Coordinates of C-alpha atoms in Angstrom, one line a residue:
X3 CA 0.0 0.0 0.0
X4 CA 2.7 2.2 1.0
X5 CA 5.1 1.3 -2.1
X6 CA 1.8 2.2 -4.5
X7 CA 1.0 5.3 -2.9
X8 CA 4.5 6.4 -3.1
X9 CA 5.1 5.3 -7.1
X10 CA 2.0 6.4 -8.5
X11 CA 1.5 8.8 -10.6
X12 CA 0.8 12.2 -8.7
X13 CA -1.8 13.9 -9.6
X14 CA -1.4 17.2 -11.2
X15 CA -1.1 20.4 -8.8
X16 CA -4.2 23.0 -9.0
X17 CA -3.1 26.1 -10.8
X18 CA -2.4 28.8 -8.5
X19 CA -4.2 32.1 -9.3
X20 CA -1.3 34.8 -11.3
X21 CA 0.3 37.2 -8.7
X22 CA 0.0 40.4 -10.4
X23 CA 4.0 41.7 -10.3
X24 CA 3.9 45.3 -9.5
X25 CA 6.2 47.1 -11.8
X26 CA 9.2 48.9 -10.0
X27 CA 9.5 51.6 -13.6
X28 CA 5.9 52.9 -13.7
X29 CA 6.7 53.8 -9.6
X30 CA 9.9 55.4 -10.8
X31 CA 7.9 57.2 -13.3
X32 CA 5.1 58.2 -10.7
X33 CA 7.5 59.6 -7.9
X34 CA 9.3 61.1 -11.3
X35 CA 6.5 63.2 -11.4
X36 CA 5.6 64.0 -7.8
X37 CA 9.7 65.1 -7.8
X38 CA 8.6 67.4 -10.5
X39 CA 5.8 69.0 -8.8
X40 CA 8.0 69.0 -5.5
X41 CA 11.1 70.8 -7.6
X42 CA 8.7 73.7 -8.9
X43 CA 7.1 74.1 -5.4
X44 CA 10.4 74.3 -3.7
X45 CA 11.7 76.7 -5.7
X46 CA 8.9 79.4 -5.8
X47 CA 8.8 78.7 -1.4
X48 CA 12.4 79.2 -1.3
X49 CA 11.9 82.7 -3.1
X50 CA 9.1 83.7 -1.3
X51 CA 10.6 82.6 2.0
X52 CA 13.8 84.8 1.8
X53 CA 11.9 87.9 0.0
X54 CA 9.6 87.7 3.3
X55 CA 12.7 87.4 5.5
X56 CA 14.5 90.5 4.0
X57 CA 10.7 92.8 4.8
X58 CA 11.3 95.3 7.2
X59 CA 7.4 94.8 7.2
X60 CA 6.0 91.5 6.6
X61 CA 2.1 91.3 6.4
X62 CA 1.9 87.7 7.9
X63 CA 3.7 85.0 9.2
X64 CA 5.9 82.4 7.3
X65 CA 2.4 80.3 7.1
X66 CA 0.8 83.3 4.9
X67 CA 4.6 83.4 2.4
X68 CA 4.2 79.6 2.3
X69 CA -0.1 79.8 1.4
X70 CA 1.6 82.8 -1.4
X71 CA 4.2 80.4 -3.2
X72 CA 1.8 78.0 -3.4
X73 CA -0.7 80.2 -5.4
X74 CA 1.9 81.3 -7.5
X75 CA 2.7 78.1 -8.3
X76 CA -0.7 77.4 -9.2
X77 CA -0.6 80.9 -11.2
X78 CA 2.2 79.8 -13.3
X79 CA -0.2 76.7 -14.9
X80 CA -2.7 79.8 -15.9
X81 CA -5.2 79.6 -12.7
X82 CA -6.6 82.7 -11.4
X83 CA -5.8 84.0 -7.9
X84 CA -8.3 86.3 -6.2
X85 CA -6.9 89.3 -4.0
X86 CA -9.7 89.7 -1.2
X87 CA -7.6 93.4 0.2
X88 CA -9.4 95.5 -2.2
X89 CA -9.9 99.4 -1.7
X90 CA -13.6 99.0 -2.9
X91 CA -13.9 95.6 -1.2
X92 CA -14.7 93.7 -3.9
X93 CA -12.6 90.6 -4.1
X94 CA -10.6 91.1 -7.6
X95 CA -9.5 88.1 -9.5
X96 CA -5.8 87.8 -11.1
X97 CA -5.7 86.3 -14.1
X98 CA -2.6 87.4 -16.0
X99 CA -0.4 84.7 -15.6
X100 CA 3.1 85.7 -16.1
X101 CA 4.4 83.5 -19.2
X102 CA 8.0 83.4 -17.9
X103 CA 7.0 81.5 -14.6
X104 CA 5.1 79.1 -17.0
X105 CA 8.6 77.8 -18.4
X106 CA 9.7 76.4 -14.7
X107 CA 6.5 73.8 -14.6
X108 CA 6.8 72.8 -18.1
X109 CA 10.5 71.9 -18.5
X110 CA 10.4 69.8 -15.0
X111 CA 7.6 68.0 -16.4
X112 CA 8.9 67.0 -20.0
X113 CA 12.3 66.0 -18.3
X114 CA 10.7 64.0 -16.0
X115 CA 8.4 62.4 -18.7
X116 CA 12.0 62.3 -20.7
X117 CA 13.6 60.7 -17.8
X118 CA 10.7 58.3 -17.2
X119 CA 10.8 57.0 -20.9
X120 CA 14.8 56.8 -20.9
X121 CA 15.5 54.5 -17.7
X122 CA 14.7 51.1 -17.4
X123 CA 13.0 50.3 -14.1
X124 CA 14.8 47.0 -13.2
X125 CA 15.0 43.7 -13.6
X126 CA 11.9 41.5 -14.8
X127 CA 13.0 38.2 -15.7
X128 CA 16.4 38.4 -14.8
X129 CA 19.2 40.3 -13.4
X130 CA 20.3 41.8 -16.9
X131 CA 16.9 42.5 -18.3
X132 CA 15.4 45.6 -18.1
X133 CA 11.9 46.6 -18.5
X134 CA 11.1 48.9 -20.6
X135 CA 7.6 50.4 -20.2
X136 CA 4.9 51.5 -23.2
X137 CA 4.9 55.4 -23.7
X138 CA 1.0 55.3 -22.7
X139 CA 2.4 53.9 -19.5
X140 CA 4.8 56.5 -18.7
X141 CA 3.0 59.2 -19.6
X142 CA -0.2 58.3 -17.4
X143 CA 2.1 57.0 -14.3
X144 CA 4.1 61.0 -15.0
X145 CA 0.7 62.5 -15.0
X146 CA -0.5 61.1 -12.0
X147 CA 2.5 61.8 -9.5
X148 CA 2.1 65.4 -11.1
X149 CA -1.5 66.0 -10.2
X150 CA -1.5 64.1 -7.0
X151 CA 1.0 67.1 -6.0
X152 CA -0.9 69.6 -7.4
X153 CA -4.3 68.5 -6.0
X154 CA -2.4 68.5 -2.5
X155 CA -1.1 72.5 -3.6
X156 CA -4.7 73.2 -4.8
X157 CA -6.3 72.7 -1.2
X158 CA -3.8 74.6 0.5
X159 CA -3.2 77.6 -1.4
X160 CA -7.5 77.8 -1.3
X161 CA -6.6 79.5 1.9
X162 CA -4.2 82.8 2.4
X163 CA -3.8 86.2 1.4
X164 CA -4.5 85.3 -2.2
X165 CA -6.2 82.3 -2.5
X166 CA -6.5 79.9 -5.8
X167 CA -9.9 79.5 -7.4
X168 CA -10.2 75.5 -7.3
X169 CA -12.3 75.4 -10.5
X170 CA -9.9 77.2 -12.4
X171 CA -7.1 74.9 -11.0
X172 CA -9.1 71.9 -11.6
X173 CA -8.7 72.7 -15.2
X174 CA -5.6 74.5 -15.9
X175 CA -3.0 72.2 -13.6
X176 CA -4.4 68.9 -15.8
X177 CA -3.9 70.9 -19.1
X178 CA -0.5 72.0 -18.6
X179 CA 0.4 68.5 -16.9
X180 CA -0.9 66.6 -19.9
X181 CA 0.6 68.8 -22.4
X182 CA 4.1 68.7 -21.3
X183 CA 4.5 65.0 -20.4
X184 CA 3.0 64.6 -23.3
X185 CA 6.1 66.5 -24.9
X186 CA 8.6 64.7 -23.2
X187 CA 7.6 61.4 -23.8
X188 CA 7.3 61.7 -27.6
X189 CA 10.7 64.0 -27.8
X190 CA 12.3 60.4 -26.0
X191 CA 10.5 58.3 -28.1
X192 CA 12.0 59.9 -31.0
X193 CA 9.4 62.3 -32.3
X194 CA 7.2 59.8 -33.9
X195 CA 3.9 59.9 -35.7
X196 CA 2.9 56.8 -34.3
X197 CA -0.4 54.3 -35.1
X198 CA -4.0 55.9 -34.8
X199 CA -6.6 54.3 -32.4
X200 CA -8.6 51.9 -33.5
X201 CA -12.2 53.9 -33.3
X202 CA -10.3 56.3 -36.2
X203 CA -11.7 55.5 -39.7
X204 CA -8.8 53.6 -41.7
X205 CA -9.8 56.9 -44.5
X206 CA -9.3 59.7 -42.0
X207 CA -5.7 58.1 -41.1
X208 CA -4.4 57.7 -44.6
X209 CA -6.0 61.2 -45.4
X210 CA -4.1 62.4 -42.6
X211 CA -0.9 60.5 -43.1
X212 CA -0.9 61.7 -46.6
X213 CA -0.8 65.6 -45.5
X214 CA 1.9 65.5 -43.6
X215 CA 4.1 63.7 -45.7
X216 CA 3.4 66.2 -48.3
X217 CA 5.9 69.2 -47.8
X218 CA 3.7 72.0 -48.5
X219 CA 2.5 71.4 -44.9
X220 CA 5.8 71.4 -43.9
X221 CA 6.7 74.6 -45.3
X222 CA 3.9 76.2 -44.3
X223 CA 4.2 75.3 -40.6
X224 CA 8.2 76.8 -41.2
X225 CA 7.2 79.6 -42.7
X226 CA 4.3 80.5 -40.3
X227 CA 6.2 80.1 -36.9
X228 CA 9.3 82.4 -38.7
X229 CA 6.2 85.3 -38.8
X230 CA 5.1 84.5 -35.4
X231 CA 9.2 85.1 -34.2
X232 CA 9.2 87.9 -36.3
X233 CA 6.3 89.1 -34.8
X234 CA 7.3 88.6 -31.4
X235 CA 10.9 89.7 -31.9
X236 CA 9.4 93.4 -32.9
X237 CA 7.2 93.5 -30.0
X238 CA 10.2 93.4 -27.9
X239 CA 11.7 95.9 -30.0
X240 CA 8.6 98.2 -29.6
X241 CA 8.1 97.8 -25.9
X242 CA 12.3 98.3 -25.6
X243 CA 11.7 101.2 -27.6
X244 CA 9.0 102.8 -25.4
X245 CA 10.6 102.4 -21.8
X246 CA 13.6 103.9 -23.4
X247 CA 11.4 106.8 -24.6
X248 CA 9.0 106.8 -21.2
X249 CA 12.4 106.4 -19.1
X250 CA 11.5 109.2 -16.7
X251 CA 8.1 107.6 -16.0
X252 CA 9.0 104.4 -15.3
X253 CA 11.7 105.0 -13.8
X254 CA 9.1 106.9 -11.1
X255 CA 6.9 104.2 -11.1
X256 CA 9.7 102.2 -10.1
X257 CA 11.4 104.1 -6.8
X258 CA 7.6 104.9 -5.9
X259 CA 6.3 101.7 -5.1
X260 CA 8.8 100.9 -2.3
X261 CA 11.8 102.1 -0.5
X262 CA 13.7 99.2 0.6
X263 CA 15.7 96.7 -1.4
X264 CA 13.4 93.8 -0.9
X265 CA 10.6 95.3 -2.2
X266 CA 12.3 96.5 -5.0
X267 CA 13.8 93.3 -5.9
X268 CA 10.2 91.4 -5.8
X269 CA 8.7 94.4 -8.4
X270 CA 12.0 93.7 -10.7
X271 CA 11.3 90.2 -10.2
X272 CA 8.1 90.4 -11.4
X273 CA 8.3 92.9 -13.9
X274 CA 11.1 90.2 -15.5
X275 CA 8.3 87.0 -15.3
X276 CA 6.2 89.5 -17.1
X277 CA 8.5 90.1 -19.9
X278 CA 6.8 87.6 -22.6
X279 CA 3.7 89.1 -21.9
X280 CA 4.9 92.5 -22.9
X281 CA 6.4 91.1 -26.0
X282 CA 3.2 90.0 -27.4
X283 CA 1.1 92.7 -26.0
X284 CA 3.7 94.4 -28.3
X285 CA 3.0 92.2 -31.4
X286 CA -0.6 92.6 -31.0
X287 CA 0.0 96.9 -31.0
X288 CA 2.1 96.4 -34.2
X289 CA -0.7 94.3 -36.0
X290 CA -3.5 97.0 -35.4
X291 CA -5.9 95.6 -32.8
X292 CA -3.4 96.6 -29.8
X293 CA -4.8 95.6 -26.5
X294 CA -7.3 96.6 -23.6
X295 CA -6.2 98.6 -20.9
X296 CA -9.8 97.7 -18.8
X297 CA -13.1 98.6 -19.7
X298 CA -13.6 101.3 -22.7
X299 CA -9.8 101.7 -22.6
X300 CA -7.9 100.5 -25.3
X301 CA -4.1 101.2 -27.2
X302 CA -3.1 101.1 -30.8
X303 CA -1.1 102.9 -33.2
X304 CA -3.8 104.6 -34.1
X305 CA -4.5 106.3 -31.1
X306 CA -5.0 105.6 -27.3
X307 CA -8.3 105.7 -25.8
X308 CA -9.9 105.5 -22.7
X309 CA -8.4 106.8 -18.8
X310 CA -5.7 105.0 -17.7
X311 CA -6.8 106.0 -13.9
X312 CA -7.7 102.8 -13.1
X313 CA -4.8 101.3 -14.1
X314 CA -2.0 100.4 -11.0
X315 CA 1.5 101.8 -10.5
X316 CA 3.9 99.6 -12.2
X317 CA 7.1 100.1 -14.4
X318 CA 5.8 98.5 -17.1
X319 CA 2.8 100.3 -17.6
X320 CA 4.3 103.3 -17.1
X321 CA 5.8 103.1 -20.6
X322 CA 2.1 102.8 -22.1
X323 CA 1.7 105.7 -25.3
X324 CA -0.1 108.6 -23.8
X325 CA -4.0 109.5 -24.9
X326 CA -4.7 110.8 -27.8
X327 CA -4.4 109.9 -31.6
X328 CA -1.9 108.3 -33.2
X329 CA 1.4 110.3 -34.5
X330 CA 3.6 109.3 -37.1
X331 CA 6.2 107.5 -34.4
X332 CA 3.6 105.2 -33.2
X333 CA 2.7 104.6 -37.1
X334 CA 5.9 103.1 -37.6
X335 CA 4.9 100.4 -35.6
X336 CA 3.3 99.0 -38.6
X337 CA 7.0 98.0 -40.0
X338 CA 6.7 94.8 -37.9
X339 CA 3.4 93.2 -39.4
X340 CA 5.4 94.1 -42.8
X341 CA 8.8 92.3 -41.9
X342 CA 6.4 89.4 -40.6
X343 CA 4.4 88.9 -43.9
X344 CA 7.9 89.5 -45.9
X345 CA 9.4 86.4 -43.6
X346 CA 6.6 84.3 -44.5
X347 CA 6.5 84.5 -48.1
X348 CA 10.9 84.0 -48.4
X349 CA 10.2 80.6 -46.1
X350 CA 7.4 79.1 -48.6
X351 CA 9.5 78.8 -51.3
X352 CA 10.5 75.7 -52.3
X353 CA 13.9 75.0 -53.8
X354 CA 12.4 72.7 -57.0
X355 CA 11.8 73.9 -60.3
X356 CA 8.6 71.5 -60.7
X357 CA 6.1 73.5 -58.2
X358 CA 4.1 75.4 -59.8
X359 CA 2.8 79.2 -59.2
X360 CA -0.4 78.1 -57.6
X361 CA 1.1 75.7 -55.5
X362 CA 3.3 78.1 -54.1
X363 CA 0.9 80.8 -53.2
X364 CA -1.0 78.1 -51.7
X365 CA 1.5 77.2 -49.0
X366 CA 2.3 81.1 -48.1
X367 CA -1.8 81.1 -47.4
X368 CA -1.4 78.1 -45.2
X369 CA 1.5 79.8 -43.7
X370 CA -0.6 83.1 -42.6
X371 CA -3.1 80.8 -41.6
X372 CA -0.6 79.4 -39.1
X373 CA 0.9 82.4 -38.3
X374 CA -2.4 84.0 -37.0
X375 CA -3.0 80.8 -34.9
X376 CA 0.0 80.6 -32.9
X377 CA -0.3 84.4 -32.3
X378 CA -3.8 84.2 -31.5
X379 CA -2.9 81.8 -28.6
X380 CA 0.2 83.7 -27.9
X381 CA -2.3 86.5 -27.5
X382 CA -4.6 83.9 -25.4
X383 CA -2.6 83.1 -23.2
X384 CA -0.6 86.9 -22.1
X385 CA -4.0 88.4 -21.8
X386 CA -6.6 87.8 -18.4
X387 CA -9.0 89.5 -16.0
X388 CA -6.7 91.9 -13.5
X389 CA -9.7 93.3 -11.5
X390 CA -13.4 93.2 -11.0
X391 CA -14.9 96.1 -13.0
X392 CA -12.4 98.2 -14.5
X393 CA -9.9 96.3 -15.2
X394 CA -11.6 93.2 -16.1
X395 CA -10.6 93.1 -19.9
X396 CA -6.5 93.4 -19.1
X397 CA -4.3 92.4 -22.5
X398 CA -4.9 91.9 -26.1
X399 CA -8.0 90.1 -27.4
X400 CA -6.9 86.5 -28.9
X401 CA -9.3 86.7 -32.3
X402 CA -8.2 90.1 -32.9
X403 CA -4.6 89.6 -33.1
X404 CA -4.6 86.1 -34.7
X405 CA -7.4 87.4 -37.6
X406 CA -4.9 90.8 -38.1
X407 CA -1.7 88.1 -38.2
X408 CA -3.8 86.5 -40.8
X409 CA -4.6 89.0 -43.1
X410 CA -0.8 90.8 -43.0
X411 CA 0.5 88.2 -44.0
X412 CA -1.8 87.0 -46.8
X413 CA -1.6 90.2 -48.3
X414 CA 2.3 90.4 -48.3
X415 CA 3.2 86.9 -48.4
X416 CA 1.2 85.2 -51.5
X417 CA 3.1 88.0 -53.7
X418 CA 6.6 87.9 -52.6
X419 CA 6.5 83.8 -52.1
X420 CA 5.1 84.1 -56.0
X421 CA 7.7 86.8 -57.0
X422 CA 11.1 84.7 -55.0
X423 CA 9.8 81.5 -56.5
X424 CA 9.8 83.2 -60.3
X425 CA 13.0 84.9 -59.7
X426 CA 14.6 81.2 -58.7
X427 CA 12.9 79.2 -61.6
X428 CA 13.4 82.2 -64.3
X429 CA 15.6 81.2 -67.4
X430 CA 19.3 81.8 -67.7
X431 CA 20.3 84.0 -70.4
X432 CA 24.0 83.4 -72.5
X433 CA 25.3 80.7 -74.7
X434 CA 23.4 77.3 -75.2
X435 CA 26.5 75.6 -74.3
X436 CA 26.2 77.2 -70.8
X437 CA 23.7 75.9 -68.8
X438 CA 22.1 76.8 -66.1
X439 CA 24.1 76.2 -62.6
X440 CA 20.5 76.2 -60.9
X441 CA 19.9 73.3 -63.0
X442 CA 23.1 71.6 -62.4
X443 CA 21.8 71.3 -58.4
X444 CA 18.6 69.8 -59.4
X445 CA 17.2 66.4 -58.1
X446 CA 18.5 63.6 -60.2
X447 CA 20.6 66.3 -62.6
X448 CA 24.0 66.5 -60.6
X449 CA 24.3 62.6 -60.7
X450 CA 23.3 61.9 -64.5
X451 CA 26.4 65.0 -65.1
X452 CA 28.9 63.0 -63.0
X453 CA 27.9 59.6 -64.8
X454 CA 28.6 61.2 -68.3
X455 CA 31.8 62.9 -67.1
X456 CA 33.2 59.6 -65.7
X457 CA 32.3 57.8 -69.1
X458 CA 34.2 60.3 -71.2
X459 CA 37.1 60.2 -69.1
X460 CA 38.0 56.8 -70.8
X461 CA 42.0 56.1 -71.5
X462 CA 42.9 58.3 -74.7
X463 CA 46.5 57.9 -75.1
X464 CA 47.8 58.7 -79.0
X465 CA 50.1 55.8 -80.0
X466 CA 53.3 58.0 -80.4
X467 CA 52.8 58.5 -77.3
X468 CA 52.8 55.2 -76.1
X469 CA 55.7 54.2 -78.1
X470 CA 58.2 56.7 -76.4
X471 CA 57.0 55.8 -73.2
X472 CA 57.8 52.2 -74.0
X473 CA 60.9 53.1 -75.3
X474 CA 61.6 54.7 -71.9
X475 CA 61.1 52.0 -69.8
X476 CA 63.1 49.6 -72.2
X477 CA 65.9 52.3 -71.7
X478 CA 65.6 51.9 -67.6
X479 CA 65.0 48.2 -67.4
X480 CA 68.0 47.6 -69.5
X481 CA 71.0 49.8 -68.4
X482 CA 74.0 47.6 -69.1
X483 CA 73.1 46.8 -72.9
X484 CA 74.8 47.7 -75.6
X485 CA 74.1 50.9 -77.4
X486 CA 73.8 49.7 -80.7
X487 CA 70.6 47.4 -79.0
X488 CA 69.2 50.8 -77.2
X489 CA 69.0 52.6 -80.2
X490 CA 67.2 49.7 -82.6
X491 CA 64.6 49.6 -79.4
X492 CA 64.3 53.2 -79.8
X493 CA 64.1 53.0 -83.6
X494 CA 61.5 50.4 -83.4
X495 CA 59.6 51.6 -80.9
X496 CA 59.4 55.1 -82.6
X497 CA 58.3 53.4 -85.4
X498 CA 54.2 52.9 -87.1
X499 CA 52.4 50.0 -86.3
X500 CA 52.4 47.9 -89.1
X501 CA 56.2 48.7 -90.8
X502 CA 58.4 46.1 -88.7
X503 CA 60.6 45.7 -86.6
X504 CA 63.7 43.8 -86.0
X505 CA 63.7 43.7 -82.6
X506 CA 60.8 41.5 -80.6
X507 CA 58.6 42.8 -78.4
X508 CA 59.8 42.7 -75.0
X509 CA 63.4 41.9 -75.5
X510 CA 66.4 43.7 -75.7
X511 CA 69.5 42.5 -76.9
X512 CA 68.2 38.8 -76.1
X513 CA 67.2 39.5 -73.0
X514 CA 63.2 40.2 -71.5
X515 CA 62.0 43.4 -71.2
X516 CA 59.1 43.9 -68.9
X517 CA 56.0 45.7 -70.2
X518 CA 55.9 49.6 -68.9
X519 CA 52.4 50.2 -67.4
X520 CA 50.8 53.5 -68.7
X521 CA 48.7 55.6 -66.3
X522 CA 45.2 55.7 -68.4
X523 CA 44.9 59.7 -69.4
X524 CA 41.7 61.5 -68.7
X525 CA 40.0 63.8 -71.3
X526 CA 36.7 64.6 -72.8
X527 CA 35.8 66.5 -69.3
X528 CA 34.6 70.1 -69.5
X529 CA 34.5 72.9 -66.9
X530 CA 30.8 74.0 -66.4
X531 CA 30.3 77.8 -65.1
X532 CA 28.3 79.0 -62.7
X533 CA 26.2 81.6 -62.5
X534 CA 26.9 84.1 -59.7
X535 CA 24.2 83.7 -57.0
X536 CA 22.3 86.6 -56.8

């Protein structure tokens, strides 16, 4: 009984249910996050924290500076703060986020969404294995350590001398979140295009795959981010322009708001984070529309209307143009929508002699159109409520700007885009023999010229030639013979093919002659000018 229990055939074990193996990279990736939150947080209480130490006059304890960098952290993803201490006592909402501060959340999220989709986690199956985890994976564990930090910052900054409106921060934290791991994980991934979902119609992805491989969409998306730059790049000339002119002004504004170095240091802070704002406030006054300065109060180069009593004490605002109509030196502003529509039209060129006229007018039109949208969320996004009644329209108006951006640079870039792309395809005057040197640069051209060239450079050596170099070499291989045998090699070898001679090839004086080895000549190649580039 024993021996049969213990030699029969055991029965086969129950399966055990599958331990789910918790994965060591997607925790990485969510504290990865959460680190990135942390980083941002830290940095703005750190600030705060030493600006409220250096007060001669602090309005509230280090509880109240902590509540502050909070909110300010919270400001920098575009959420609006409300100010309570009002002279009317009307709480005031603050909705101009500064676009400088937005840079500090954004590049700690795409490097830890980078950093997330880099590393491996650790070992899965063994101790040289790594896991590597799907970029849906890394971006969603990123996401998550982010927001479970910023819900945490929402709740407390909803309490302070400026607290955060949760509703706004419900939105705007998960939209800059998403958008920058979503960066950094497809800049890792190497900037793919990727597969479409499944629920996408098999037309709509092919339609779509076939647009961007087409380059007219990629010229237009160069040539309408070189206007925007343009754009933005005379804004900052503009606004560098007017605090030079309004120097006495804001240099008032500035030594008026405080006395003590602190407090000057936190207004040249700020007035620094608001830079980028200025710069497209700036754009936006070039294009036409300008910007709003509150209710009924408005500046463009056509003229300034409106009080600007309502309007606090601040070095940038200081520099505003006075009221009143436009002059000639606020006209000139109009230069930059011109250099902008110029810039568009030179980049949707292409360098091919088989696009046609229409084809490139058609891509400088898709290049206003995205010029006017990335300034129209430039404009977006520098522009917010500053107040309750007044000042509740604060910053340029997003469909203005991006419909002005759109119709400079239609009207200026379909004709010089048509005009550059004649001028490159026009023909070459001079001889027939002369080609074109645009044409030598072609696709396909420059190869089929080298090919011919290396044809006609076949060995064309004339036999006379070859006859005195074989006499030469006889001459070295044989030193020591007699001259008598020298000279009837010489003689023979000087002499036609086809008369004789007494001497055999290869000997001389009875003894072998090694054949000389000619260097094949080159010939039949021709110098092809060029045209000077104009």
């Amino acid at each position: 009984m024993t021996q049969v229990t213990e030699r029969g055939t055991s029965l086969p074990a129950a399966p055990q249910a599958a331990v789910r193996r918790r994965s060591p990279a997607a925790a990485a990736c969510v504290l990865g996050g959460a680190v990135a939150a942390g980083l941002g947080l830290g940095f703005l209480a750190v600030l705060v924290i030493v600006l409220w130490i250096s007060s001669p006059y602090p309005d509230s304890g280090p509880g109240g500076a902590l509540h502050l960098a909070a909110g300010l952290w919270l400001l920098a993803h575009g959420t609006e703060l409300v100010r309570y201490e009002t002279l009317s006592g009307v709480p005031a909402p603050v909705g101009v986020t500064p676009l400088l501060l937005v840079a500090l959340p954004v590049l700690l999220m795409r490097r830890a969404a980078r950093l997330g989709s880099a590393s491996g986690g650790g070992p899965v199956d063994g101790p040289g294995d790594d896991e590597v985890l799907p970029a849906g994976v890394v971006f969603s564990a990123v996401t998550c350590g982010y927001l479970g930090v910023g819900a945490l910052a929402t709740v407390y900054a909803s309490v302070g001398p400026m607290p955060a409106d949760p509703l706004s921060a419900a939105w705007h934290v998960p939209l800059v979140a998403v958008l920058a791991a979503a960066s950094g994980v497809w800049a890792a991934r190497g900037r793919p295009l990727g597969e479409f979902p499944q629920w996408v119609p098999g037309w709509v992805a092919g339609g779509v795959r076939r647009v961007i491989a087409r380059p007219r969409y990629e010229l237009a998306l160069r040539s309408g981010a070189a206007g925007a730059l343009v754009l933005v790049g005379g804004g900052v000339l503009l606004v560098g322009a007017s605090l030079v002119w309004h120097g006495a002004e804001v240099r008032g504004s500035f030594l008026g708001l405080t006395g003590v170095w602190s407090g000057r240091f936190a207004v040249l802070l700020l007035a620094v984070t608001l830079i980028p704002n200025a710069m497209v406030w700036g754009a936006a006054y070039g294009l036409g529309p300008g910007f709003a300065l509150g209710a009924g109060a408005t500046a463009t180069p056509f003229g300034s209307v409106g009080s600007h009593a309502a309007l606090p004490r601040f070095p940038l605002l200081a520099a505003l143009p006075g009221v009143g109509a436009g002059t000639p030196l606020t006209w000139a502003a109009f230069a930059v929508p011109v250099v902008a529509g110029l810039a568009v039209g030179w980049f949707a060129v292409r360098r091919a002699r088989e696009v046609s006229y229409g084809e490139t007018a058609w891509t400088a039109v898709l290049g206003a159109v995205v010029c006017g949208v990335l300034m129209a969320g430039l404009a977006a996004v520098a522009a917010g409520p500053l107040g309750s009644r007044e000042l509740v329209r604060f910053g340029p108006v997003w469909w203005q700007v991006g419909g002005a951006a759109v119709a400079w640079a239609v009207v200026l870039a379909v004709p010089v885009a048509v005009a550059v792309h004649g001028w490159r395809v026009r023909p070459v005057r001079g001889a027939g023999a002369v080609e074109a040197a645009d044409e030598w640069h072609d696709s396909g051209v420059r190869e089929l010229r080298w090919a011919a060239l290396r044809e006609a450079a076949v060995p064309m050596v004339a036999p006379g030639v070859a006859a005195a170099a074989a006499a030469a070499a006889a001459v070295a291989v044989a030193p020591a013979a007699e001259p008598g045998a020298v000279v009837a090699v010489a003689s023979a070898a000087a002499a036609e093919p086809g008369e004789g001679a007494d001497v055999p090839s290869g000997a001389v004086g009875g003894a072998p002659v090694a054949a000389a080895e000619l260097v094949p000549g080159v010939s039949g190649a021709r110098v092809l000018s060029r045209r000077p580039t104009v």
